[in-house]
Amino acid sequence: MKKLLNILKYVLLLAFSAVLMRYAVRGQDLSLVGRYMREANYFWLGITMMLSALGYFSRAYRWKMQLDATNAKQTATYWDVYHAMMVGYLANMVLPRMGEVIRCSVLRRTSGVPVQVALGSVITERVIDVLVLLCLIGATVLVDFRRFREFVLSLFSDKYDSLARSQQTILVAGGLLLLIGLITLYVLYRNLERLRQLALFNKMERFVRGLLDGVFSIRKLAHPGLFLLHTLFTWLVYYLMDYLAFFAFPETAQLGMAAGLGVLTFGAIGMATPVQGGIGAFHLMVQSTLLVYGISKEAGIAYALVVHGSQTLLVVLMGGISFVASMVKSGRTAQPLAAGNQPG
């Protein structure tokens, strides 16, 4: 039953992606979209793919810095970390948000780093990304305030209006959840010694401790300045990928750096949507952003399709290579363990 529900969930997410994509191309001249894509200068897309590869290498190094700062006894090599990360990105193309768990599982098989520790570091990584994204939203609105004020308000105003109408219900629900949480914590505290006699509780406690070790690894970084540098470099690469892709199309070639910031920001929001590879959501957000700059819907969706398609191809290639490398490494790691477990 649980497996059936998981399948149904992913089918619904895929259907949602299809609906978003259908909405993005609705009422457009698809032959014109195809002509834009055929006439694109793919040299610039090649440049963006090379930059993107550098971004992945940098992001893997940043993750390794977090892992090295944990209390885990096992250490992972840079390539173990990189391959696990790319396998996770590849998995996200099929199973939204499951790639984060899968990459931690791959890393445990190839280097022995506990899943909970790696997962905790990934949580911190995502929190940092959210903070950067919030800064980008603010910067985008400030740089081009008149253009994006109405656009941002249109994205969030409906949600704020519905929240305002149900404010009392939300407050009551929040209060009840807080009360239940406090009661649960009190019961756990009162029965802590008894619970520690249970194997399941001890296992859960070790998992949570490992998770928190990964989450707070950022406080024990050996080189926090270098960590910040890699974070900035990664997002600079994301920006250059979107900005340089403008030159692949005559329709977007005249757009400036502020437009690149807008596409980066709202495209990232689309990619954060829990659908397979951001399909549909990314295209719709990028197309809407380019509309703000006077780019036609056909040119906007052609840009989004080519940029997203090139990056998807890169993830498939790099992720596929990493998958094979990880399977080979995990097989080699398992052999000594199996030999050591044989009775003498």
Short mmCIF file of N, CA, C and O in Angstrom, two decimals, residues 30-125:
data_model
loop_
_atom_site.label_atom_id
_atom_site.label_comp_id
_atom_site.label_asym_id
_atom_site.label_seq_id
_atom_site.Cartn_x
_atom_site.Cartn_y
_atom_site.Cartn_z
N LEU A 30 3.62 27.43 -31.75
CA LEU A 30 4.66 26.44 -31.48
C LEU A 30 5.67 26.35 -32.62
O LEU A 30 6.83 26.01 -32.39
N SER A 31 5.22 26.64 -33.84
CA SER A 31 6.17 26.64 -34.95
C SER A 31 7.21 27.75 -34.78
O SER A 31 8.39 27.58 -35.11
N LEU A 32 6.77 28.89 -34.22
CA LEU A 32 7.69 29.99 -33.96
C LEU A 32 8.65 29.62 -32.83
O LEU A 32 9.85 29.94 -32.90
N VAL A 33 8.14 28.94 -31.81
CA VAL A 33 9.00 28.47 -30.72
C VAL A 33 10.06 27.53 -31.27
O VAL A 33 11.25 27.63 -30.94
N GLY A 34 9.65 26.62 -32.15
CA GLY A 34 10.60 25.70 -32.75
C GLY A 34 11.65 26.41 -33.59
O GLY A 34 12.83 26.03 -33.57
N ARG A 35 11.24 27.45 -34.30
CA ARG A 35 12.20 28.21 -35.12
C ARG A 35 13.21 28.91 -34.23
O ARG A 35 14.41 28.92 -34.53
N TYR A 36 12.76 29.51 -33.12
CA TYR A 36 13.69 30.14 -32.19
C TYR A 36 14.72 29.14 -31.68
O TYR A 36 15.91 29.43 -31.57
N MET A 37 14.26 27.93 -31.36
CA MET A 37 15.16 26.92 -30.81
C MET A 37 16.15 26.43 -31.86
O MET A 37 17.33 26.21 -31.56
N ARG A 38 15.70 26.28 -33.10
CA ARG A 38 16.60 25.83 -34.16
C ARG A 38 17.66 26.88 -34.49
O ARG A 38 18.80 26.55 -34.84
N GLU A 39 17.28 28.15 -34.41
CA GLU A 39 18.19 29.22 -34.79
C GLU A 39 19.07 29.71 -33.64
O GLU A 39 19.85 30.64 -33.81
N ALA A 40 18.94 29.09 -32.48
CA ALA A 40 19.74 29.50 -31.32
C ALA A 40 21.22 29.24 -31.57
O ALA A 40 21.60 28.30 -32.28
N ASN A 41 22.06 30.09 -30.99
CA ASN A 41 23.51 29.93 -31.08
C ASN A 41 23.95 29.03 -29.93
O ASN A 41 24.11 29.48 -28.79
N TYR A 42 24.17 27.76 -30.24
CA TYR A 42 24.45 26.79 -29.19
C TYR A 42 25.88 26.89 -28.66
O TYR A 42 26.23 26.19 -27.70
N PHE A 43 26.68 27.74 -29.25
CA PHE A 43 28.00 27.99 -28.69
C PHE A 43 27.87 28.53 -27.27
O PHE A 43 28.59 28.10 -26.36
N TRP A 44 26.93 29.47 -27.07
CA TRP A 44 26.74 30.06 -25.74
C TRP A 44 26.19 29.03 -24.76
O TRP A 44 26.52 29.07 -23.57
N LEU A 45 25.39 28.10 -25.26
CA LEU A 45 24.88 27.05 -24.38
C LEU A 45 26.02 26.12 -23.96
O LEU A 45 26.04 25.63 -22.82
N GLY A 46 26.98 25.90 -24.86
CA GLY A 46 28.15 25.10 -24.50
C GLY A 46 28.96 25.77 -23.40
O GLY A 46 29.44 25.10 -22.48
N ILE A 47 29.09 27.10 -23.50
CA ILE A 47 29.81 27.85 -22.45
C ILE A 47 29.09 27.71 -21.11
O ILE A 47 29.73 27.48 -20.07
N THR A 48 27.77 27.83 -21.13
CA THR A 48 27.01 27.72 -19.87
C THR A 48 27.13 26.32 -19.27
O THR A 48 27.16 26.16 -18.05
N MET A 49 27.21 25.30 -20.11
CA MET A 49 27.35 23.93 -19.60
C MET A 49 28.71 23.72 -18.95
O MET A 49 28.82 23.05 -17.92
N MET A 50 29.76 24.31 -19.54
CA MET A 50 31.09 24.20 -18.92
C MET A 50 31.13 24.94 -17.59
O MET A 50 31.71 24.44 -16.61
N LEU A 51 30.50 26.11 -17.54
CA LEU A 51 30.43 26.85 -16.28
C LEU A 51 29.65 26.06 -15.23
O LEU A 51 30.01 26.02 -14.05
N SER A 52 28.57 25.44 -15.68
CA SER A 52 27.75 24.65 -14.76
C SER A 52 28.55 23.50 -14.16
O SER A 52 28.42 23.19 -12.97
N ALA A 53 29.38 22.86 -14.99
CA ALA A 53 30.22 21.77 -14.48
C ALA A 53 31.16 22.27 -13.40
O ALA A 53 31.35 21.62 -12.36
N LEU A 54 31.75 23.46 -13.61
CA LEU A 54 32.60 24.06 -12.58
C LEU A 54 31.81 24.30 -11.30
O LEU A 54 32.32 24.12 -10.19
N GLY A 55 30.56 24.74 -11.46
CA GLY A 55 29.71 24.97 -10.29
C GLY A 55 29.47 23.70 -9.50
O GLY A 55 29.47 23.70 -8.26
N TYR A 56 29.27 22.58 -10.18
CA TYR A 56 29.06 21.30 -9.50
C TYR A 56 30.32 20.88 -8.75
O TYR A 56 30.24 20.38 -7.62
N PHE A 57 31.49 21.08 -9.37
CA PHE A 57 32.75 20.74 -8.69
C PHE A 57 32.91 21.58 -7.42
O PHE A 57 33.33 21.07 -6.37
N SER A 58 32.57 22.87 -7.52
CA SER A 58 32.69 23.76 -6.38
C SER A 58 31.70 23.38 -5.28
O SER A 58 32.03 23.38 -4.09
N ARG A 59 30.49 23.05 -5.68
CA ARG A 59 29.46 22.68 -4.70
C ARG A 59 29.84 21.40 -3.97
O ARG A 59 29.59 21.26 -2.76
N ALA A 60 30.45 20.46 -4.68
CA ALA A 60 30.90 19.22 -4.05
C ALA A 60 32.00 19.50 -3.03
O ALA A 60 32.02 18.92 -1.94
N TYR A 61 32.91 20.41 -3.37
CA TYR A 61 33.99 20.76 -2.44
C TYR A 61 33.41 21.41 -1.18
O TYR A 61 33.86 21.15 -0.07
N ARG A 62 32.39 22.24 -1.37
CA ARG A 62 31.76 22.88 -0.21
C ARG A 62 31.10 21.84 0.69
O ARG A 62 31.18 21.93 1.92
N TRP A 63 30.45 20.86 0.08
CA TRP A 63 29.81 19.81 0.88
C TRP A 63 30.87 19.00 1.64
O TRP A 63 30.67 18.65 2.80
N LYS A 64 32.00 18.73 0.99
CA LYS A 64 33.07 18.00 1.68
C LYS A 64 33.58 18.78 2.88
O LYS A 64 33.91 18.19 3.93
N MET A 65 33.67 20.10 2.76
CA MET A 65 34.10 20.92 3.90
C MET A 65 33.15 20.74 5.08
O MET A 65 33.59 20.67 6.24
N GLN A 66 31.86 20.65 4.80
CA GLN A 66 30.89 20.43 5.87
C GLN A 66 31.08 19.05 6.50
O GLN A 66 31.06 18.91 7.73
N LEU A 67 31.25 18.04 5.66
CA LEU A 67 31.41 16.67 6.17
C LEU A 67 32.67 16.52 7.00
O LEU A 67 32.69 15.82 8.02
N ASP A 68 33.74 17.18 6.57
CA ASP A 68 35.01 17.11 7.32
C ASP A 68 34.88 17.76 8.70
O ASP A 68 35.67 17.45 9.60
N ALA A 69 33.91 18.67 8.85
CA ALA A 69 33.74 19.37 10.12
C ALA A 69 32.87 18.60 11.11
O ALA A 69 32.70 19.03 12.25
N THR A 70 32.31 17.47 10.69
CA THR A 70 31.46 16.68 11.59
C THR A 70 32.31 15.77 12.46
O THR A 70 33.53 15.65 12.28
N ASN A 71 31.64 15.10 13.38
CA ASN A 71 32.34 14.17 14.28
C ASN A 71 32.38 12.74 13.75
O ASN A 71 32.73 11.81 14.48
N ALA A 72 31.98 12.57 12.47
CA ALA A 72 31.97 11.23 11.89
C ALA A 72 33.39 10.66 11.83
O ALA A 72 34.34 11.36 11.45
N LYS A 73 33.54 9.41 12.23
CA LYS A 73 34.86 8.77 12.24
C LYS A 73 35.34 8.49 10.81
O LYS A 73 36.52 8.52 10.52
N GLN A 74 34.36 8.23 9.92
CA GLN A 74 34.72 7.94 8.54
C GLN A 74 34.92 9.26 7.77
O GLN A 74 34.23 10.24 8.02
N THR A 75 35.86 9.25 6.87
CA THR A 75 36.10 10.41 6.02
C THR A 75 35.87 10.03 4.57
O THR A 75 36.14 8.90 4.16
N ALA A 76 35.37 10.98 3.80
CA ALA A 76 35.09 10.73 2.39
C ALA A 76 36.07 11.52 1.53
O ALA A 76 36.41 12.66 1.86
N THR A 77 36.51 10.91 0.45
CA THR A 77 37.36 11.64 -0.48
C THR A 77 36.52 12.63 -1.28
O THR A 77 35.29 12.53 -1.31
N TYR A 78 37.19 13.56 -1.93
CA TYR A 78 36.45 14.55 -2.72
C TYR A 78 35.61 13.87 -3.79
O TYR A 78 34.44 14.22 -3.99
N TRP A 79 36.18 12.88 -4.48
CA TRP A 79 35.45 12.25 -5.57
C TRP A 79 34.28 11.41 -5.07
O TRP A 79 33.25 11.30 -5.76
N ASP A 80 34.40 10.82 -3.89
CA ASP A 80 33.25 10.13 -3.31
C ASP A 80 32.11 11.11 -3.08
O ASP A 80 30.94 10.81 -3.38
N VAL A 81 32.44 12.27 -2.54
CA VAL A 81 31.43 13.30 -2.27
C VAL A 81 30.82 13.79 -3.57
O VAL A 81 29.59 13.93 -3.71
N TYR A 82 31.67 14.08 -4.54
CA TYR A 82 31.19 14.60 -5.83
C TYR A 82 30.25 13.60 -6.52
O TYR A 82 29.16 13.95 -6.98
N HIS A 83 30.69 12.33 -6.60
CA HIS A 83 29.86 11.32 -7.27
C HIS A 83 28.52 11.13 -6.56
O HIS A 83 27.48 11.00 -7.22
N ALA A 84 28.54 11.11 -5.24
CA ALA A 84 27.29 10.96 -4.49
C ALA A 84 26.35 12.13 -4.77
O ALA A 84 25.14 11.96 -4.95
N MET A 85 26.90 13.34 -4.80
CA MET A 85 26.09 14.53 -5.06
C MET A 85 25.46 14.48 -6.45
O MET A 85 24.27 14.77 -6.62
N MET A 86 26.24 14.10 -7.45
CA MET A 86 25.71 14.06 -8.81
C MET A 86 24.67 12.97 -8.99
O MET A 86 23.69 13.15 -9.74
N VAL A 87 24.85 11.83 -8.31
CA VAL A 87 23.82 10.79 -8.34
C VAL A 87 22.53 11.32 -7.73
O VAL A 87 21.42 11.05 -8.23
N GLY A 88 22.65 12.12 -6.67
CA GLY A 88 21.47 12.73 -6.07
C GLY A 88 20.76 13.68 -7.02
O GLY A 88 19.53 13.67 -7.11
N TYR A 89 21.53 14.49 -7.74
CA TYR A 89 20.92 15.40 -8.71
C TYR A 89 20.23 14.62 -9.83
O TYR A 89 19.17 15.02 -10.32
N LEU A 90 20.85 13.53 -10.24
CA LEU A 90 20.24 12.69 -11.27
C LEU A 90 18.93 12.09 -10.77
O LEU A 90 17.93 12.05 -11.50
N ALA A 91 18.92 11.66 -9.52
CA ALA A 91 17.71 11.07 -8.94
C ALA A 91 16.59 12.11 -8.84
O ALA A 91 15.41 11.77 -8.99
N ASN A 92 16.95 13.37 -8.59
CA ASN A 92 15.93 14.42 -8.50
C ASN A 92 15.19 14.63 -9.81
O ASN A 92 14.08 15.18 -9.82
N MET A 93 15.79 14.19 -10.93
CA MET A 93 15.11 14.31 -12.21
C MET A 93 13.89 13.39 -12.28
O MET A 93 12.97 13.63 -13.05
N VAL A 94 13.91 12.33 -11.46
CA VAL A 94 12.82 11.35 -11.47
C VAL A 94 12.01 11.39 -10.18
O VAL A 94 10.78 11.32 -10.20
N LEU A 95 12.72 11.53 -9.05
CA LEU A 95 12.08 11.49 -7.73
C LEU A 95 12.34 12.82 -7.02
O LEU A 95 13.39 12.98 -6.38
N PRO A 96 11.43 13.77 -7.14
CA PRO A 96 11.67 15.10 -6.56
C PRO A 96 11.99 15.03 -5.07
O PRO A 96 11.32 14.36 -4.30
N ARG A 97 13.08 15.75 -4.69
CA ARG A 97 13.54 15.91 -3.32
C ARG A 97 14.09 14.62 -2.71
O ARG A 97 14.67 14.66 -1.64
N MET A 98 13.90 13.47 -3.37
CA MET A 98 14.46 12.22 -2.85
C MET A 98 15.95 12.13 -3.14
O MET A 98 16.66 11.33 -2.53
N GLY A 99 16.43 12.96 -4.06
CA GLY A 99 17.85 12.94 -4.39
C GLY A 99 18.73 13.28 -3.21
O GLY A 99 19.88 12.79 -3.12
N GLU A 100 18.22 14.09 -2.28
CA GLU A 100 19.02 14.47 -1.10
C GLU A 100 19.28 13.25 -0.22
O GLU A 100 20.37 13.09 0.34
N VAL A 101 18.26 12.40 -0.08
CA VAL A 101 18.42 11.18 0.72
C VAL A 101 19.28 10.17 -0.02
O VAL A 101 20.14 9.51 0.56
N ILE A 102 19.05 10.07 -1.32
CA ILE A 102 19.79 9.08 -2.13
C ILE A 102 21.28 9.40 -2.14
O ILE A 102 22.11 8.49 -2.03
N ARG A 103 21.65 10.67 -2.27
CA ARG A 103 23.08 10.98 -2.30
C ARG A 103 23.76 10.66 -0.96
O ARG A 103 24.91 10.25 -0.93
N CYS A 104 23.02 10.83 0.13
CA CYS A 104 23.58 10.47 1.44
C CYS A 104 23.74 8.96 1.57
O CYS A 104 24.71 8.47 2.16
N SER A 105 22.80 8.21 0.98
CA SER A 105 22.88 6.76 1.01
C SER A 105 24.06 6.26 0.15
O SER A 105 24.78 5.35 0.55
N VAL A 106 24.24 6.90 -1.01
CA VAL A 106 25.37 6.54 -1.88
C VAL A 106 26.69 6.82 -1.17
O VAL A 106 27.63 6.01 -1.21
N LEU A 107 26.76 7.96 -0.49
CA LEU A 107 27.99 8.32 0.21
C LEU A 107 28.30 7.34 1.33
O LEU A 107 29.46 7.01 1.58
N ARG A 108 27.27 6.84 2.00
CA ARG A 108 27.50 5.83 3.06
C ARG A 108 28.08 4.55 2.45
O ARG A 108 28.99 3.95 3.02
N ARG A 109 27.58 4.15 1.29
CA ARG A 109 28.07 2.91 0.67
C ARG A 109 29.49 3.04 0.14
O ARG A 109 30.24 2.07 0.14
N THR A 110 29.86 4.25 -0.31
CA THR A 110 31.19 4.40 -0.91
C THR A 110 32.26 4.82 0.09
O THR A 110 33.45 4.55 -0.13
N SER A 111 31.85 5.48 1.18
CA SER A 111 32.87 5.97 2.12
C SER A 111 32.56 5.68 3.59
O SER A 111 33.40 5.93 4.45
N GLY A 112 31.36 5.21 3.88
CA GLY A 112 31.02 4.86 5.25
C GLY A 112 30.51 6.01 6.10
O GLY A 112 30.21 5.82 7.29
N VAL A 113 30.35 7.21 5.53
CA VAL A 113 29.82 8.34 6.30
C VAL A 113 28.36 8.05 6.64
O VAL A 113 27.56 7.75 5.74
N PRO A 114 27.97 8.10 7.92
CA PRO A 114 26.59 7.79 8.29
C PRO A 114 25.58 8.66 7.55
O PRO A 114 25.81 9.85 7.33
N VAL A 115 24.46 8.06 7.17
CA VAL A 115 23.44 8.78 6.40
C VAL A 115 22.94 9.98 7.17
O VAL A 115 22.75 11.07 6.60
N GLN A 116 22.71 9.82 8.49
CA GLN A 116 22.14 10.92 9.27
C GLN A 116 23.08 12.12 9.33
O GLN A 116 22.62 13.28 9.32
N VAL A 117 24.38 11.87 9.38
CA VAL A 117 25.35 12.97 9.42
C VAL A 117 25.36 13.71 8.09
O VAL A 117 25.32 14.94 8.04
N ALA A 118 25.42 12.94 7.00
CA ALA A 118 25.41 13.56 5.67
C ALA A 118 24.11 14.31 5.43
O ALA A 118 24.11 15.42 4.88
N LEU A 119 22.98 13.73 5.88
CA LEU A 119 21.69 14.38 5.68
C LEU A 119 21.60 15.68 6.46
O LEU A 119 21.04 16.68 5.98
N GLY A 120 22.16 15.69 7.66
CA GLY A 120 22.17 16.93 8.44
C GLY A 120 22.94 18.03 7.74
O GLY A 120 22.52 19.20 7.73
N SER A 121 24.08 17.67 7.11
CA SER A 121 24.85 18.68 6.38
C SER A 121 24.10 19.18 5.15
O SER A 121 24.19 20.35 4.78
N VAL A 122 23.31 18.29 4.53
CA VAL A 122 22.51 18.69 3.37
C VAL A 122 21.41 19.66 3.79
O VAL A 122 21.11 20.62 3.07
N ILE A 123 20.82 19.42 4.97
CA ILE A 123 19.79 20.34 5.48
C ILE A 123 20.38 21.74 5.65
O ILE A 123 19.77 22.73 5.24
N THR A 124 21.57 21.82 6.23
CA THR A 124 22.22 23.12 6.39
C THR A 124 22.50 23.75 5.04
O THR A 124 22.33 24.96 4.84
N GLU A 125 22.94 22.94 4.09
CA GLU A 125 23.21 23.43 2.74
C GLU A 125 21.96 24.05 2.12
O GLU A 125 22.02 25.12 1.51
#
